[in-house]
Amino acid sequence: MTSFSFASAQGPLPPSILDELQSDIRHWRGSDQSLLELPFSASDFEAIHAAAEQDLRHLLGLTSEHHILFLQGGATALFSLAPMNLLREGDSADYIETGLWSRRALEAASTWGDMHVAAAGDGRSLPPPQTWRISSSAAFCHVTSNETAEGLQFRTFPDLGGIPLVADMTADFLTRPIPLDPFGLIYASAQKNLGIAGLTLVVIHEKLLGRVRKGIPAPFNFGLQAAARSKVNTPPTFAIAVAGKMLRWLSSAGGLAAAAARAASRSAALYSIIDDDAFYSGPASKLDRSHISIRFHLEEPGLESAFATEAEANGLFHLRGHPSVGGFRASLYNSVPQEAIDALTAFMNDFRRRKG
Ligand SMILES: *Cc1c(COP(=O)(O)O)cnc(C)c1O
């Protein structure tokens, strides 16, 4: 039986990329070398790195004023590294607090300056941008584009004039086109939509460089990494190579507009079952619910463990919701195949027919 993962922590890899990696690992380009062994200083790695950067620039429509950094540490490290790189002593920033991940970002940032909550959500909906109370002195405004635990996603991003948005896009990076003007910094761990763990993508506008705190380790200093093209020290070479393959795959699948159309139709297929009657229910508001992190509960809590067990018996894995909110969650990252959504919708309909 085919099995599918709906894990929120990590997205699947397309089978074609797994096949390529299998031969790359043992016989890279037909040689006796492994892609895992490729030194970061080699021109072959430079070509991989440059192609990945080029594809990302093209997909996002970046300009020469944007730097792309390939870092380590994950989005969680960026919760601290963003304020450490963007706030001088005494500076303050605004945070949009909408759920678990933005709270973690806010908590980490609070060590590095005075943080204001400019808007807060209630866990089921998002504060509309026109209600945000932005401080005129804020060095940036931090927003979490997709709250993975709560299943909420901002549809639009405000341009706050001189105050740049800093966004944690880990869960929905490269799942839709975004307007670049409002953003000063975008960060995303790679393992959800862009390959494997060990790599954190950072896109930073050059006007935000140069505010770094003293004492920050060089590999986490955005200015040094921008100048060194992410080679202050050994970058995560294999994760960058995998990201390069994912970027190529995404480009050949129609780019971000096509990714957004897929995310909209795939999430709609699940939400239509959830909305159909009271057997399933979705805690997130219809206006703000995510196209990537689809949450649902069973109206009858006593059926939840049967749902989980039977789902796994049908090859549908990792559907449990985040422990902080319970219930179920299907994460529809870019590389989750359409067959996975078809299998899940068929199972949900069948389970309801039998137990409803
Ligand atoms: C998964 C996730 C994170 C955590 O990423 P790590 O790589 O584990 O640090 C942060 N923010 C959001 C929105 C996420 O979905």
XYZ file of C-alpha atoms and ligand atoms in Angstrom:
371
model
C 0.000 0.000 0.000
C 1.187 3.500 -0.782
C 1.661 5.617 2.307
C 1.612 9.363 2.668
C 2.891 11.775 5.301
C 0.954 14.851 6.361
C 3.557 15.777 8.978
C 3.782 19.412 9.943
C 7.403 19.202 11.083
C 8.819 18.125 7.738
C 7.515 17.879 4.182
C 8.022 14.859 1.909
C 10.460 14.874 -1.019
C 9.177 14.236 -4.557
C 9.987 10.630 -5.620
C 11.928 11.902 -8.662
C 14.232 13.857 -6.338
C 14.694 10.875 -4.010
C 15.716 8.786 -7.036
C 18.240 11.410 -8.108
C 19.630 11.670 -4.591
C 20.044 7.936 -4.366
C 22.447 7.936 -7.285
C 24.032 11.264 -6.277
C 24.935 9.783 -2.922
C 26.836 6.838 -4.358
C 27.831 7.936 -7.862
C 27.540 11.673 -8.200
C 27.383 12.508 -11.920
C 28.457 8.956 -12.701
C 31.703 9.250 -10.717
C 32.847 7.323 -7.653
C 32.345 10.436 -5.559
C 29.357 11.179 -3.400
C 27.452 14.430 -3.394
C 27.757 14.183 0.392
C 31.529 14.531 0.060
C 31.599 17.555 -2.216
C 33.772 20.286 -0.616
C 32.024 23.623 -0.322
C 35.015 25.334 -1.879
C 34.875 23.220 -5.049
C 33.681 24.816 -8.260
C 31.116 22.013 -8.610
C 29.517 23.080 -5.347
C 29.680 26.713 -6.439
C 27.648 25.764 -9.518
C 24.997 24.038 -7.359
C 24.853 27.005 -5.005
C 24.645 29.557 -7.817
C 21.858 27.648 -9.599
C 19.832 27.375 -6.380
C 20.264 31.080 -5.757
C 19.312 31.918 -9.330
C 16.160 29.791 -9.209
C 15.113 31.307 -5.882
C 15.708 34.832 -7.231
C 13.625 34.051 -10.242
C 10.758 32.403 -8.319
C 10.449 35.234 -5.800
C 11.285 38.023 -8.250
C 14.151 39.296 -6.089
C 16.173 42.333 -7.124
C 19.903 42.977 -6.846
C 19.136 44.701 -3.527
C 18.124 41.376 -1.973
C 20.676 39.006 -0.490
C 19.981 35.305 -0.104
C 21.659 33.626 2.866
C 21.912 29.875 3.330
C 22.237 29.511 7.095
C 21.844 26.866 9.795
C 19.935 26.881 13.072
C 16.370 26.803 11.748
C 13.621 29.358 12.129
C 14.006 28.983 15.880
C 17.536 30.410 15.710
C 16.187 33.236 13.558
C 13.772 34.183 16.350
C 16.887 35.495 18.142
C 19.130 36.178 15.160
C 16.689 38.569 13.488
C 16.602 41.002 16.431
C 20.334 40.493 17.073
C 21.061 41.533 13.478
C 18.411 44.223 13.080
C 18.201 46.041 16.411
C 20.856 48.320 17.743
C 21.089 48.829 21.508
C 17.908 50.615 22.637
C 15.895 49.870 19.466
C 12.428 48.381 19.660
C 10.246 46.307 17.340
C 6.591 45.371 16.902
C 5.268 41.817 16.897
C 2.000 40.445 15.542
C 1.078 37.711 18.008
C -1.144 35.164 16.326
C -0.261 31.767 17.781
C 2.370 29.361 18.993
C 5.189 30.286 16.595
C 4.820 34.040 16.779
C 4.750 33.773 20.583
C 8.032 31.859 20.486
C 9.518 34.478 18.175
C 8.376 37.263 20.492
C 9.695 35.531 23.595
C 13.142 35.010 22.059
C 13.292 38.582 20.762
C 12.430 40.090 24.134
C 16.018 39.512 25.311
C 17.279 41.900 22.626
C 15.133 44.949 23.052
C 11.770 46.407 23.831
C 9.120 44.441 21.929
C 5.531 45.635 21.530
C 2.594 43.466 20.609
C 1.049 45.584 17.856
C -1.833 43.159 17.332
C -2.898 39.825 18.760
C -5.141 37.087 17.445
C -7.480 34.785 19.368
C -6.135 31.501 17.996
C -9.061 31.111 15.567
C -8.676 34.208 13.438
C -6.027 36.783 12.554
C -6.005 40.490 13.358
C -6.619 42.296 10.035
C -3.626 44.452 9.039
C -5.700 47.669 9.254
C -6.113 47.039 13.026
C -2.373 46.712 13.752
C -1.122 49.461 16.052
C 2.346 49.972 14.681
C 4.754 52.086 16.745
C 6.314 54.856 14.708
C 9.685 54.052 16.299
C 9.621 50.299 15.506
C 12.724 49.086 13.673
C 10.632 46.323 12.116
C 7.332 44.521 12.469
C 7.509 40.735 12.850
C 4.774 38.570 11.390
C 4.290 34.801 11.092
C 2.754 34.270 7.653
C 1.339 30.846 8.532
C 0.649 29.771 12.111
C 1.288 26.059 11.751
C -0.285 24.893 15.032
C -3.463 27.024 14.804
C -3.877 26.565 11.042
C -4.064 30.286 10.217
C -2.516 32.121 7.266
C -2.310 35.783 6.339
C -3.782 36.370 2.875
C -2.272 39.827 2.468
C 0.608 41.791 3.921
C 0.451 45.515 4.572
C 3.109 47.898 3.346
C 4.010 49.765 6.535
C 5.920 52.461 4.713
C 9.282 52.910 6.370
C 8.825 49.994 8.760
C 9.889 46.734 7.136
C 8.098 43.465 7.773
C 10.229 40.624 9.102
C 8.450 37.374 8.361
C 8.716 33.800 9.526
C 7.491 32.041 6.378
C 8.678 28.573 7.343
C 5.335 26.861 6.816
C 4.245 28.524 3.569
C 7.515 29.625 1.950
C 7.250 29.355 -1.849
C 3.622 28.235 -1.761
C 2.338 31.475 -3.358
C 3.613 34.682 -4.931
C 4.190 37.476 -2.419
C 4.662 41.211 -2.903
C 8.273 41.993 -1.958
C 8.011 45.687 -1.153
C 6.643 45.322 2.416
C 9.388 42.892 3.463
C 12.834 43.651 4.816
C 13.600 40.090 5.850
C 12.027 36.716 5.159
C 13.191 33.506 6.796
C 12.198 29.872 6.499
C 13.536 26.530 7.632
C 14.004 24.356 4.549
C 12.508 21.081 5.760
C 8.864 22.023 5.168
C 8.705 23.284 1.598
C 12.285 23.247 0.414
C 13.892 19.923 1.166
C 15.553 18.738 4.336
C 16.465 19.946 7.809
C 19.771 21.705 8.396
C 19.230 24.727 6.164
C 17.534 28.041 6.873
C 16.790 30.382 3.998
C 17.091 34.094 4.656
C 16.178 36.789 2.153
C 17.250 40.208 3.349
C 17.048 43.635 1.763
C 20.440 45.326 1.776
C 19.106 48.409 3.589
C 18.676 46.218 6.709
C 22.319 45.144 6.817
C 24.799 46.788 9.161
C 22.824 47.095 12.398
C 24.327 43.975 13.969
C 25.005 43.587 17.697
C 28.567 43.132 18.890
C 29.559 39.598 19.768
C 27.259 37.749 17.400
C 28.971 34.579 16.058
C 30.253 35.177 12.518
C 28.138 32.407 10.886
C 25.045 34.217 12.198
C 26.111 37.718 11.227
C 23.909 38.568 8.223
C 26.268 41.234 6.913
C 29.299 38.943 6.999
C 27.327 36.107 5.449
C 25.977 38.369 2.706
C 29.515 39.534 1.877
C 30.846 35.960 1.951
C 27.893 34.537 -0.011
C 27.003 32.253 2.923
C 30.528 30.841 3.094
C 31.827 32.420 6.287
C 32.262 28.784 7.283
C 31.170 25.454 5.842
C 27.543 25.802 4.724
C 25.108 22.842 4.867
C 26.170 21.605 1.423
C 23.873 18.614 1.079
C 20.783 20.510 2.265
C 21.630 23.287 -0.235
C 21.929 20.713 -3.025
C 18.532 19.255 -2.072
C 17.029 22.753 -1.938
C 18.464 23.371 -5.420
C 16.634 20.308 -6.728
C 13.416 21.397 -5.019
C 13.687 24.869 -6.541
C 14.177 23.393 -9.992
C 11.235 21.050 -9.460
C 9.035 23.916 -8.270
C 10.045 26.091 -11.225
C 9.245 23.355 -13.710
C 5.882 22.776 -12.001
C 4.814 26.327 -12.932
C 6.405 28.432 -10.193
C 4.611 30.190 -7.371
C 1.348 31.052 -9.135
C 0.823 27.365 -9.902
C 1.825 26.432 -6.339
C -0.800 28.852 -4.990
C -3.470 27.428 -7.270
C -2.606 23.899 -6.126
C -2.664 24.927 -2.451
C -6.047 26.625 -2.903
C -7.700 23.678 -4.609
C -6.145 21.037 -2.365
C -7.113 22.826 0.837
C -10.608 23.471 -0.575
C -11.054 19.725 -1.114
C -10.404 19.106 2.586
C -12.351 22.102 3.868
C -15.409 21.122 1.858
C -15.531 17.804 3.754
C -14.889 19.561 7.064
C -17.672 22.108 6.368
C -20.113 19.610 4.906
C -21.884 18.664 8.128
C -21.142 18.510 11.859
C -19.199 15.223 11.785
C -15.920 17.103 11.263
C -15.358 20.681 12.329
C -12.641 23.218 11.623
C -11.606 25.492 14.491
C -10.029 28.173 12.282
C -12.191 30.980 10.876
C -13.066 30.601 7.201
C -11.527 33.955 6.375
C -8.108 33.185 7.831
C -7.744 29.433 7.681
C -4.601 28.178 6.056
C -4.180 26.634 2.629
C -1.212 24.710 4.018
C -2.028 23.678 7.620
C -5.543 22.207 7.607
C -6.972 21.647 11.088
C -10.040 19.667 12.006
C -11.712 17.968 14.940
C -14.203 15.161 15.104
C -17.470 16.310 16.642
C -17.462 13.099 18.674
C -14.111 13.099 20.560
C -14.516 9.398 21.342
C -13.910 8.677 17.636
C -10.550 10.441 17.471
C -8.382 7.473 18.350
C -10.267 5.236 15.886
C -9.757 7.917 13.228
C -6.013 8.049 13.920
C -5.575 4.276 13.960
C -7.626 3.661 10.846
C -5.930 6.500 8.982
C -2.549 4.854 9.595
C -3.937 1.469 8.574
C -4.857 3.223 5.296
C -1.352 4.613 4.841
C -2.142 8.148 6.038
C 0.475 9.198 8.581
C 1.222 12.063 10.962
C -2.240 13.620 11.080
C -2.328 14.448 14.791
C -2.663 18.140 15.588
C -0.072 20.078 17.541
C -0.258 18.968 21.206
C -1.097 22.548 22.261
C -4.372 22.470 20.308
C -5.175 18.758 19.793
C -7.417 17.341 17.086
C -6.008 16.680 13.624
C -3.972 18.567 11.081
C -3.008 17.820 7.514
C 0.029 19.758 6.333
C -0.112 20.256 2.575
C 3.425 21.393 1.850
C 4.437 21.886 -1.783
C 5.688 18.356 -2.326
C 2.729 16.520 -0.788
C 1.420 14.692 -3.879
C -2.144 15.094 -5.131
C -2.648 11.332 -4.551
C -2.119 11.972 -0.821
C -4.976 14.501 -0.760
C -7.176 12.161 -2.804
C -6.462 9.295 -0.387
C -7.155 11.467 2.658
C -10.444 12.860 1.325
C -11.587 9.350 0.362
C -10.718 8.078 3.841
C -12.456 10.986 5.603
C -15.628 10.462 3.569
C -15.560 6.724 4.153
C -14.937 7.100 7.903
C -17.876 9.491 8.168
C -20.117 7.111 6.191
C -19.280 4.269 8.557
C -19.312 6.142 11.885
C -21.533 9.158 11.330
C 8.111 24.565 11.913
C 8.088 25.999 12.198
C 9.138 26.606 12.917
C 10.276 25.831 13.535
O 11.276 25.512 12.634
P 12.661 24.888 13.185
O 13.400 24.552 11.931
O 12.297 23.673 13.993
O 13.326 25.918 14.010
C 9.083 27.988 13.085
N 8.068 28.706 12.600
C 7.050 28.148 11.916
C 5.954 29.019 11.383
C 7.019 26.777 11.693
O 6.008 26.227 11.008
